[in-house]
mmCIF file of C-alpha atoms and ligand atoms in Angstrom:
data_model
loop_
_atom_site.group_PDB
_atom_site.id
_atom_site.type_symbol
_atom_site.label_atom_id
_atom_site.label_comp_id
_atom_site.label_asym_id
_atom_site.label_seq_id
_atom_site.Cartn_x
_atom_site.Cartn_y
_atom_site.Cartn_z
ATOM 1 C CA MET A 761 -3.029 -12.250 3.363
ATOM 2 C CA SER A 762 -1.210 -13.047 0.128
ATOM 3 C CA ASP A 763 -1.387 -15.801 -2.400
ATOM 4 C CA GLY A 764 2.365 -16.085 -2.668
ATOM 5 C CA ASP A 765 4.098 -16.178 -5.984
ATOM 6 C CA ARG A 766 1.914 -17.527 -8.682
ATOM 7 C CA PRO A 767 3.532 -20.079 -10.911
ATOM 8 C CA SER A 768 3.661 -19.035 -14.519
ATOM 9 C CA GLY A 769 1.381 -20.927 -16.827
ATOM 10 C CA ALA A 770 2.582 -24.343 -17.841
ATOM 11 C CA GLY A 771 4.888 -24.074 -20.779
ATOM 12 C CA ALA A 772 5.067 -20.291 -20.596
ATOM 13 C CA PRO A 773 7.785 -19.229 -22.994
ATOM 14 C CA GLY A 774 11.106 -18.428 -21.414
ATOM 15 C CA ARG A 775 10.247 -19.792 -17.962
ATOM 16 C CA GLU A 776 11.070 -23.440 -17.755
ATOM 17 C CA SER A 777 10.473 -23.742 -14.033
ATOM 18 C CA ARG A 778 9.242 -21.580 -11.236
ATOM 19 C CA PRO A 779 12.100 -19.669 -9.589
ATOM 20 C CA ASP A 780 12.424 -20.279 -5.878
ATOM 21 C CA PRO A 781 11.546 -16.979 -4.177
ATOM 22 C CA LEU A 782 13.672 -17.989 -1.187
ATOM 23 C CA ARG A 783 16.759 -18.083 -3.409
ATOM 24 C CA ASP A 784 15.996 -14.865 -5.209
ATOM 25 C CA PRO A 785 19.271 -12.887 -4.901
ATOM 26 C CA PHE A 786 17.348 -9.660 -4.315
ATOM 27 C CA PHE A 787 15.440 -11.258 -1.446
ATOM 28 C CA LEU A 788 18.698 -12.473 0.064
ATOM 29 C CA ARG A 789 19.992 -8.906 -0.036
ATOM 30 C CA LEU A 790 16.858 -7.703 1.730
ATOM 31 C CA GLN A 791 17.047 -10.495 4.260
ATOM 32 C CA ALA A 792 20.439 -9.242 5.379
ATOM 33 C CA TYR A 793 18.588 -6.353 7.040
ATOM 34 C CA GLU A 794 16.657 -8.656 9.381
ATOM 35 C CA GLY A 795 17.733 -8.002 12.931
ATOM 36 C CA LEU A 796 19.199 -4.583 12.180
ATOM 37 C CA PRO A 797 17.888 -1.663 14.173
ATOM 38 C CA ALA A 798 15.136 0.523 12.732
ATOM 39 C CA ALA A 799 15.395 3.011 15.593
ATOM 40 C CA VAL A 800 17.818 3.076 18.507
ATOM 41 C CA GLY A 801 17.524 4.825 21.832
ATOM 42 C CA GLY A 802 14.304 6.565 20.968
ATOM 43 C CA SER A 803 12.547 8.487 23.666
ATOM 44 C CA GLY A 804 8.990 9.675 23.900
ATOM 45 C CA LYS A 805 8.629 13.410 23.405
ATOM 46 C CA ASP A 806 6.361 13.591 26.448
ATOM 47 C CA PRO A 807 5.954 11.272 29.386
ATOM 48 C CA VAL A 808 2.666 9.418 29.590
ATOM 49 C CA ASN A 809 0.213 12.160 30.520
ATOM 50 C CA ALA A 810 -3.427 12.763 31.326
ATOM 51 C CA PRO A 811 -4.216 15.308 28.571
ATOM 52 C CA MET A 812 -3.127 12.945 25.788
ATOM 53 C CA ILE A 813 -5.068 10.128 27.443
ATOM 54 C CA ARG A 814 -8.167 12.314 27.600
ATOM 55 C CA HIS A 815 -7.863 13.376 23.937
ATOM 56 C CA TRP A 816 -7.431 9.768 22.889
ATOM 57 C CA CYS A 817 -10.454 8.606 24.900
ATOM 58 C CA GLU A 818 -12.566 11.434 23.485
ATOM 59 C CA ALA A 819 -11.511 10.613 19.933
ATOM 60 C CA MET A 820 -12.214 6.905 20.484
ATOM 61 C CA GLY A 821 -15.389 7.450 22.461
ATOM 62 C CA ASP A 822 -13.883 5.319 25.233
ATOM 63 C CA THR A 823 -15.481 6.179 28.577
ATOM 64 C CA ASP A 824 -13.805 3.435 30.648
ATOM 65 C CA PRO A 825 -13.272 4.882 34.159
ATOM 66 C CA ALA A 826 -9.875 3.134 34.350
ATOM 67 C CA TYR A 827 -8.497 5.916 32.131
ATOM 68 C CA ARG A 828 -9.605 8.765 34.431
ATOM 69 C CA GLY A 829 -8.862 10.024 37.876
ATOM 70 C CA PRO A 830 -5.850 9.825 40.191
ATOM 71 C CA ASP A 831 -5.220 6.119 39.533
ATOM 72 C CA ALA A 832 -5.667 6.360 35.776
ATOM 73 C CA VAL A 833 -3.763 4.092 33.436
ATOM 74 C CA ALA A 834 -3.293 4.808 29.749
ATOM 75 C CA PRO A 835 -5.400 2.819 27.294
ATOM 76 C CA PRO A 836 -3.088 -0.034 26.234
ATOM 77 C CA THR A 837 -3.729 0.670 22.555
ATOM 78 C CA MET A 838 -2.075 4.087 23.012
ATOM 79 C CA LEU A 839 1.263 2.248 23.157
ATOM 80 C CA GLN A 840 2.521 3.599 19.850
ATOM 81 C CA ALA A 841 1.195 7.109 20.514
ATOM 82 C CA TRP A 842 3.850 7.663 23.211
ATOM 83 C CA THR A 843 6.611 6.918 20.706
ATOM 84 C CA MET A 844 5.449 9.109 17.846
ATOM 85 C CA GLY A 845 7.699 11.912 16.673
ATOM 86 C CA GLY A 846 4.943 14.256 15.569
ATOM 87 C CA LEU A 847 5.527 16.793 12.815
ATOM 88 C CA SER A 848 9.095 17.447 13.882
ATOM 89 C CA GLY A 849 9.917 13.726 13.784
ATOM 90 C CA HIS A 850 12.636 11.849 15.614
ATOM 91 C CA THR A 851 16.344 12.157 15.078
ATOM 92 C CA ASP A 852 17.135 8.678 16.320
ATOM 93 C CA ARG A 853 16.173 6.706 13.229
ATOM 94 C CA SER A 854 18.770 4.223 12.138
ATOM 95 C CA GLY A 855 20.110 4.273 8.619
ATOM 96 C CA ALA A 856 19.266 0.601 8.071
ATOM 97 C CA TYR A 857 15.540 1.081 7.628
ATOM 98 C CA ASP A 858 16.029 3.932 5.156
ATOM 99 C CA GLU A 859 18.568 1.844 3.252
ATOM 100 C CA LEU A 860 16.194 -1.098 3.051
ATOM 101 C CA SER A 861 13.420 1.168 1.911
ATOM 102 C CA GLY A 862 15.719 2.703 -0.700
ATOM 103 C CA LEU A 863 16.676 -0.733 -2.045
ATOM 104 C CA LEU A 864 13.008 -1.606 -2.450
ATOM 105 C CA ASP A 865 12.330 1.721 -4.172
ATOM 106 C CA GLU A 866 15.187 1.181 -6.610
ATOM 107 C CA ALA A 867 13.852 -2.258 -7.465
ATOM 108 C CA GLY A 868 10.533 -0.677 -8.415
ATOM 109 C CA TYR A 869 8.635 -1.469 -5.204
ATOM 110 C CA THR A 870 7.830 2.183 -4.749
ATOM 111 C CA SER A 871 4.301 1.930 -3.352
ATOM 112 C CA VAL A 872 3.677 1.285 0.290
ATOM 113 C CA VAL A 873 0.690 0.168 2.289
ATOM 114 C CA ALA A 874 0.461 -0.578 5.990
ATOM 115 C CA THR A 875 -1.041 -4.030 6.285
ATOM 116 C CA ASP A 876 -1.378 -4.809 9.979
ATOM 117 C CA CYS A 877 -0.174 -4.155 13.462
ATOM 118 C CA GLU A 878 0.064 -6.370 16.526
ATOM 119 C CA GLN A 879 0.622 -5.157 20.044
ATOM 120 C CA GLU A 880 1.519 -6.986 23.208
ATOM 121 C CA TYR A 881 1.112 -5.391 26.614
ATOM 122 C CA LEU A 882 3.354 -6.337 29.503
ATOM 123 C CA ARG A 883 2.471 -3.725 32.038
ATOM 124 C CA PRO A 884 0.128 -0.740 32.182
ATOM 125 C CA LEU A 885 1.462 2.737 31.463
ATOM 126 C CA ARG A 886 0.586 5.512 33.912
ATOM 127 C CA PRO A 887 0.875 9.284 33.785
ATOM 128 C CA GLY A 888 4.458 10.219 34.564
ATOM 129 C CA ASP A 889 6.041 7.155 32.936
ATOM 130 C CA ALA A 890 9.012 8.188 30.782
ATOM 131 C CA ILE A 891 9.002 6.256 27.524
ATOM 132 C CA THR A 892 11.986 4.901 25.642
ATOM 133 C CA PHE A 893 11.958 2.568 22.701
ATOM 134 C CA ASP A 894 14.069 0.620 20.247
ATOM 135 C CA ALA A 895 12.890 -0.804 16.972
ATOM 136 C CA VAL A 896 14.276 -3.631 14.934
ATOM 137 C CA ILE A 897 13.661 -4.826 11.387
ATOM 138 C CA GLU A 898 12.215 -8.146 12.386
ATOM 139 C CA SER A 899 11.584 -9.754 9.030
ATOM 140 C CA VAL A 900 11.418 -9.207 5.307
ATOM 141 C CA SER A 901 9.265 -11.590 3.327
ATOM 142 C CA PRO A 902 10.162 -13.262 0.061
ATOM 143 C CA ARG A 903 8.527 -11.698 -2.956
ATOM 144 C CA LYS A 904 4.755 -12.018 -2.705
ATOM 145 C CA THR A 905 1.952 -11.226 -5.070
ATOM 146 C CA THR A 906 -1.197 -9.765 -3.623
ATOM 147 C CA LYS A 907 -4.209 -8.131 -5.209
ATOM 148 C CA LEU A 908 -2.450 -4.780 -4.842
ATOM 149 C CA GLY A 909 0.665 -5.898 -6.616
ATOM 150 C CA THR A 910 3.948 -7.708 -6.097
ATOM 151 C CA GLY A 911 6.432 -6.819 -3.408
ATOM 152 C CA HIS A 912 7.899 -7.606 -0.014
ATOM 153 C CA PHE A 913 6.382 -7.388 3.442
ATOM 154 C CA VAL A 914 8.609 -5.653 5.974
ATOM 155 C CA THR A 915 7.881 -6.155 9.669
ATOM 156 C CA THR A 916 9.366 -3.946 12.339
ATOM 157 C CA ARG A 917 9.056 -4.577 16.042
ATOM 158 C CA MET A 918 9.234 -1.742 18.513
ATOM 159 C CA ASP A 919 9.972 -2.486 22.153
ATOM 160 C CA VAL A 920 8.439 0.196 24.324
ATOM 161 C CA LYS A 921 9.897 0.675 27.793
ATOM 162 C CA ALA A 922 8.746 2.692 30.779
ATOM 163 C CA GLY A 923 11.413 3.541 33.309
ATOM 164 C CA GLY A 924 13.732 1.175 31.436
ATOM 165 C CA GLU A 925 11.363 -1.791 31.861
ATOM 166 C CA LEU A 926 9.659 -3.423 28.859
ATOM 167 C CA ALA A 927 6.011 -2.329 28.863
ATOM 168 C CA GLY A 928 4.868 -3.600 25.497
ATOM 169 C CA THR A 929 5.765 -4.404 21.923
ATOM 170 C CA HIS A 930 4.362 -2.945 18.754
ATOM 171 C CA ARG A 931 4.789 -4.948 15.578
ATOM 172 C CA PHE A 932 4.053 -3.093 12.385
ATOM 173 C CA ARG A 933 3.955 -4.576 8.886
ATOM 174 C CA ILE A 934 4.022 -2.820 5.560
ATOM 175 C CA LEU A 935 4.004 -4.048 1.989
ATOM 176 C CA LYS A 936 6.404 -2.292 -0.371
ATOM 177 C CA TYR A 937 5.127 -3.182 -3.809
ATOM 178 C CA THR A 938 4.821 -2.485 -7.501
ATOM 179 C CA PRO A 939 1.167 -1.849 -8.227
ATOM 180 C CA ALA A 940 -0.537 -4.543 -10.282
ATOM 181 C CA ALA A 941 -1.394 -3.472 -13.811
ATOM 182 C CA ARG A 942 -5.023 -2.430 -14.059
ATOM 183 C CA PRO A 943 -7.085 -5.000 -15.864
ATOM 184 C CA GLU A 944 -7.520 -3.930 -19.437
ATOM 185 C CA LYS A 945 -11.000 -3.071 -20.525
ATOM 186 C CA PRO A 946 -12.469 -5.811 -22.679
ATOM 187 C CA GLN A 947 -12.043 -5.009 -26.332
ATOM 188 C CA GLN A 948 -15.192 -3.586 -27.831
ATOM 189 C CA PRO A 949 -16.490 -5.569 -30.751
ATOM 190 C CA GLN A 950 -15.555 -3.908 -34.015
ATOM 191 C CA GLN A 951 -17.843 -0.956 -34.374
ATOM 192 C CA PRO A 952 -17.591 2.424 -35.971
ATOM 193 C CA GLN A 953 -15.553 4.635 -33.654
ATOM 194 C CA GLN A 954 -17.869 6.699 -31.472
ATOM 195 C CA PRO A 955 -16.674 10.098 -30.363
ATOM 196 C CA ALA A 956 -15.644 9.871 -26.710
ATOM 197 C CA GLU A 957 -18.627 10.890 -24.636
ATOM 198 C CA ARG A 958 -17.913 13.438 -21.995
ATOM 199 C CA PRO A 959 -18.949 12.191 -18.551
ATOM 200 C CA ARG A 960 -21.996 14.068 -17.307
ATOM 201 C CA ARG A 961 -21.920 16.193 -14.208
ATOM 202 C CA PRO A 962 -23.253 14.442 -11.127
ATOM 203 C CA ARG A 963 -27.018 14.743 -10.705
ATOM 204 C CA PRO A 964 -28.306 16.492 -7.592
ATOM 205 C CA VAL A 965 -30.032 14.288 -5.049
ATOM 206 C CA VAL A 966 -33.586 15.593 -4.926
ATOM 207 C CA ASN A 967 -35.553 14.555 -1.869
ATOM 208 C CA ARG A 968 -38.544 15.607 0.198
ATOM 209 C CA ASP A 969 -36.493 18.220 2.015
ATOM 210 C CA ASN A 970 -35.050 20.013 -1.003
ATOM 211 C CA ALA A 971 -37.548 19.304 -3.814
ATOM 212 C CA GLY A 972 -38.871 22.865 -3.547
ATOM 213 C CA PHE A 973 -35.433 24.258 -4.238
ATOM 214 C CA TRP A 974 -35.059 22.253 -7.442
ATOM 215 C CA ALA A 975 -38.627 23.096 -8.493
ATOM 216 C CA GLY A 976 -37.571 26.755 -8.158
ATOM 217 C CA VAL A 977 -34.454 26.163 -10.271
ATOM 218 C CA ALA A 978 -36.653 24.657 -12.988
ATOM 219 C CA GLU A 979 -38.499 28.010 -13.080
ATOM 220 C CA HIS A 980 -35.225 29.954 -12.920
ATOM 221 C CA ARG A 981 -35.924 31.116 -9.407
ATOM 222 C CA LEU A 982 -33.437 30.713 -6.581
ATOM 223 C CA LEU A 983 -35.527 30.057 -3.499
ATOM 224 C CA ILE A 984 -34.296 30.506 0.045
ATOM 225 C CA GLN A 985 -36.163 28.896 2.917
ATOM 226 C CA ARG A 986 -37.543 31.226 5.587
ATOM 227 C CA CYS A 987 -38.618 30.021 8.998
ATOM 228 C CA ALA A 988 -42.316 30.783 9.489
ATOM 229 C CA ALA A 989 -41.807 31.184 13.231
ATOM 230 C CA CYS A 990 -38.689 33.350 13.555
ATOM 231 C CA ALA A 991 -38.148 34.457 9.932
ATOM 232 C CA THR A 992 -34.525 33.243 9.861
ATOM 233 C CA LEU A 993 -33.419 32.535 6.298
ATOM 234 C CA ARG A 994 -31.631 29.281 5.680
ATOM 235 C CA PHE A 995 -29.656 27.687 2.905
ATOM 236 C CA PRO A 996 -29.147 24.888 1.968
ATOM 237 C CA TRP A 997 -32.665 23.627 2.489
ATOM 238 C CA LEU A 998 -33.356 21.778 5.732
ATOM 239 C CA PRO A 999 -36.457 20.268 7.313
ATOM 240 C CA GLY A 1000 -36.323 22.577 10.336
ATOM 241 C CA CYS A 1001 -35.004 25.879 11.612
ATOM 242 C CA ASN A 1002 -31.582 25.758 13.290
ATOM 243 C CA THR A 1003 -32.419 28.901 15.243
ATOM 244 C CA CYS A 1004 -35.782 28.058 16.802
ATOM 245 C CA GLY A 1005 -36.482 24.466 15.797
ATOM 246 C CA SER A 1006 -39.696 25.235 13.950
ATOM 247 C CA ARG A 1007 -40.558 22.994 11.037
ATOM 248 C CA GLU A 1008 -42.818 25.555 9.398
ATOM 249 C CA TRP A 1009 -41.358 27.528 6.534
ATOM 250 C CA ASP A 1010 -42.023 29.441 3.396
ATOM 251 C CA THR A 1011 -39.647 30.765 0.767
ATOM 252 C CA VAL A 1012 -38.101 34.005 -0.392
ATOM 253 C CA GLU A 1013 -36.868 34.399 -3.929
ATOM 254 C CA ALA A 1014 -33.264 35.568 -4.066
ATOM 255 C CA SER A 1015 -32.671 38.787 -5.958
ATOM 256 C CA GLY A 1016 -29.692 37.135 -7.623
ATOM 257 C CA GLU A 1017 -27.160 39.662 -6.356
ATOM 258 C CA GLY A 1018 -24.241 38.353 -4.344
ATOM 259 C CA THR A 1019 -20.553 38.575 -3.611
ATOM 260 C CA VAL A 1020 -17.814 35.990 -3.443
ATOM 261 C CA TYR A 1021 -17.447 35.297 0.279
ATOM 262 C CA SER A 1022 -14.658 32.772 -0.236
ATOM 263 C CA TYR A 1023 -13.416 30.351 -2.863
ATOM 264 C CA VAL A 1024 -11.024 27.520 -3.531
ATOM 265 C CA VAL A 1025 -9.343 26.518 -6.765
ATOM 266 C CA MET A 1026 -9.543 22.797 -7.433
ATOM 267 C CA HIS A 1027 -6.408 21.350 -8.990
ATOM 268 C CA HIS A 1028 -6.525 17.775 -7.822
ATOM 269 C CA PRO A 1029 -8.012 15.232 -7.864
ATOM 270 C CA PRO A 1030 -9.705 15.515 -11.241
ATOM 271 C CA PHE A 1031 -13.305 14.323 -11.301
ATOM 272 C CA PRO A 1032 -15.037 13.188 -14.455
ATOM 273 C CA ALA A 1033 -16.990 16.041 -16.049
ATOM 274 C CA PHE A 1034 -14.809 18.687 -14.418
ATOM 275 C CA ASP A 1035 -11.658 20.119 -15.947
ATOM 276 C CA PRO A 1036 -9.248 21.348 -13.277
ATOM 277 C CA PRO A 1037 -8.186 23.916 -12.403
ATOM 278 C CA TYR A 1038 -11.514 25.569 -11.673
ATOM 279 C CA ALA A 1039 -12.807 27.869 -8.959
ATOM 280 C CA VAL A 1040 -15.491 26.823 -6.498
ATOM 281 C CA GLY A 1041 -17.079 29.870 -4.937
ATOM 282 C CA LEU A 1042 -18.877 30.355 -1.663
ATOM 283 C CA VAL A 1043 -21.260 33.122 -2.662
ATOM 284 C CA GLU A 1044 -22.996 35.306 -0.127
ATOM 285 C CA LEU A 1045 -26.376 36.292 -1.467
ATOM 286 C CA ALA A 1046 -27.706 39.798 -0.891
ATOM 287 C CA GLU A 1047 -30.249 38.200 1.466
ATOM 288 C CA GLY A 1048 -27.394 37.021 3.714
ATOM 289 C CA VAL A 1049 -27.268 33.261 3.178
ATOM 290 C CA ARG A 1050 -24.327 31.625 1.446
ATOM 291 C CA MET A 1051 -24.232 28.944 -1.188
ATOM 292 C CA ILE A 1052 -21.555 26.993 -3.003
ATOM 293 C CA SER A 1053 -21.528 27.263 -6.756
ATOM 294 C CA ASN A 1054 -19.402 27.951 -9.779
ATOM 295 C CA VAL A 1055 -18.187 31.443 -10.495
ATOM 296 C CA VAL A 1056 -18.299 31.886 -14.261
ATOM 297 C CA GLY A 1057 -17.251 34.680 -16.583
ATOM 298 C CA VAL A 1058 -13.719 35.013 -15.168
ATOM 299 C CA PRO A 1059 -10.697 32.724 -15.333
ATOM 300 C CA TYR A 1060 -10.289 30.559 -12.245
ATOM 301 C CA ASP A 1061 -7.306 32.613 -11.069
ATOM 302 C CA LYS A 1062 -9.161 35.905 -11.279
ATOM 303 C CA VAL A 1063 -11.845 35.008 -8.739
ATOM 304 C CA ARG A 1064 -11.475 37.232 -5.674
ATOM 305 C CA ILE A 1065 -13.113 37.538 -2.282
ATOM 306 C CA GLY A 1066 -15.624 40.387 -2.333
ATOM 307 C CA MET A 1067 -16.140 40.199 -6.095
ATOM 308 C CA PRO A 1068 -19.726 41.074 -7.022
ATOM 309 C CA VAL A 1069 -21.516 38.283 -8.864
ATOM 310 C CA ARG A 1070 -24.953 37.807 -10.318
ATOM 311 C CA LEU A 1071 -27.100 34.689 -10.507
ATOM 312 C CA GLU A 1072 -27.748 32.963 -13.770
ATOM 313 C CA PHE A 1073 -28.915 29.514 -14.719
ATOM 314 C CA LEU A 1074 -26.532 27.309 -16.635
ATOM 315 C CA ALA A 1075 -27.899 24.565 -18.856
ATOM 316 C CA VAL A 1076 -25.278 21.914 -18.134
ATOM 317 C CA ASP A 1077 -26.900 19.333 -20.384
ATOM 318 C CA GLU A 1078 -30.366 18.553 -21.672
ATOM 319 C CA GLU A 1079 -31.525 17.434 -18.224
ATOM 320 C CA LEU A 1080 -29.627 19.575 -15.769
ATOM 321 C CA GLU A 1081 -29.736 23.269 -15.029
ATOM 322 C CA LEU A 1082 -27.737 24.758 -12.185
ATOM 323 C CA PRO A 1083 -27.659 28.156 -10.546
ATOM 324 C CA VAL A 1084 -24.196 29.671 -11.084
ATOM 325 C CA PHE A 1085 -22.778 33.125 -10.497
ATOM 326 C CA ARG A 1086 -21.330 35.387 -13.162
ATOM 327 C CA ALA A 1087 -18.643 37.861 -12.329
ATOM 328 C CA GLY A 1088 -17.727 40.859 -14.416
ATOM 329 C CA GLY A 1089 -21.122 42.402 -15.059
ATOM 330 C CA GLU A 1090 -23.362 41.700 -18.035
ATOM 331 C CA ASP A 1091 -22.167 39.718 -21.063
HETATM 332 ZN ZN1 ZN B 1786 -36.941 29.709 13.241
#
């Protein structure tokens, strides 16, 4: 899982010999937390119960009959689910785990990734079982370097009990780490400085099912598909009618009138070629179908539901034109 500490290059300045990670004073401080409780006297918010089992099985697509009916058992892999605090959390966390985590944060190991989990099942859990659990900080690793960065693995072990009897253990490992520096881009050979090229907007995927739409855009026409059998309009373009199933269709040209049905303002994450914040509108066309596009002509924070907008075609670059919607009348 990790390559361990890499020795510095032979003769690296200032590092005569490789320090022993097992004697690293910081590691020894961390190691003092091994065996301390991570949670004490925890109890499951609900006893093992059939509705949670059913939801789990539906989410997992698990149709095993052992998890249904009067003699149902819970899927063993639900072990941790019975201990989870949900949005309101648990109040029985010990201070030791938070302290350990704080120490790692202070030392710069501020990132965290869950690396793996092991479970052991001692007896099946059944609806009605009341769950209690304790968790212990089982181990802290010496400093390790992985592809993600350098840090320490922290393993906690949770003992899950039903009716006071050990039913299973859940071992959970995280890596608290300092992210590795991104590899630097290779230096360009000495060339006259080019102005930074703005990334281009993503190209639409044009395929057999939507080629007619993009052919319309090229002629500055916004085409809506119409089912030839039941006349239902549809957008975006699809091979068949969702109402009647017919695959026959023709098109209607949109008048270009519409209103903002809904919108979001994108702040994060930034994508190349887009400068957040910007508004993404769901525009309801006069014909009744809705499409997602940019609302232009107003600042992002002035877009409103119900705002009338009008179609126009925006030349994004020399190869791409997109239908967008202008608010605020002409000009
Ligand atoms: Zn139809």
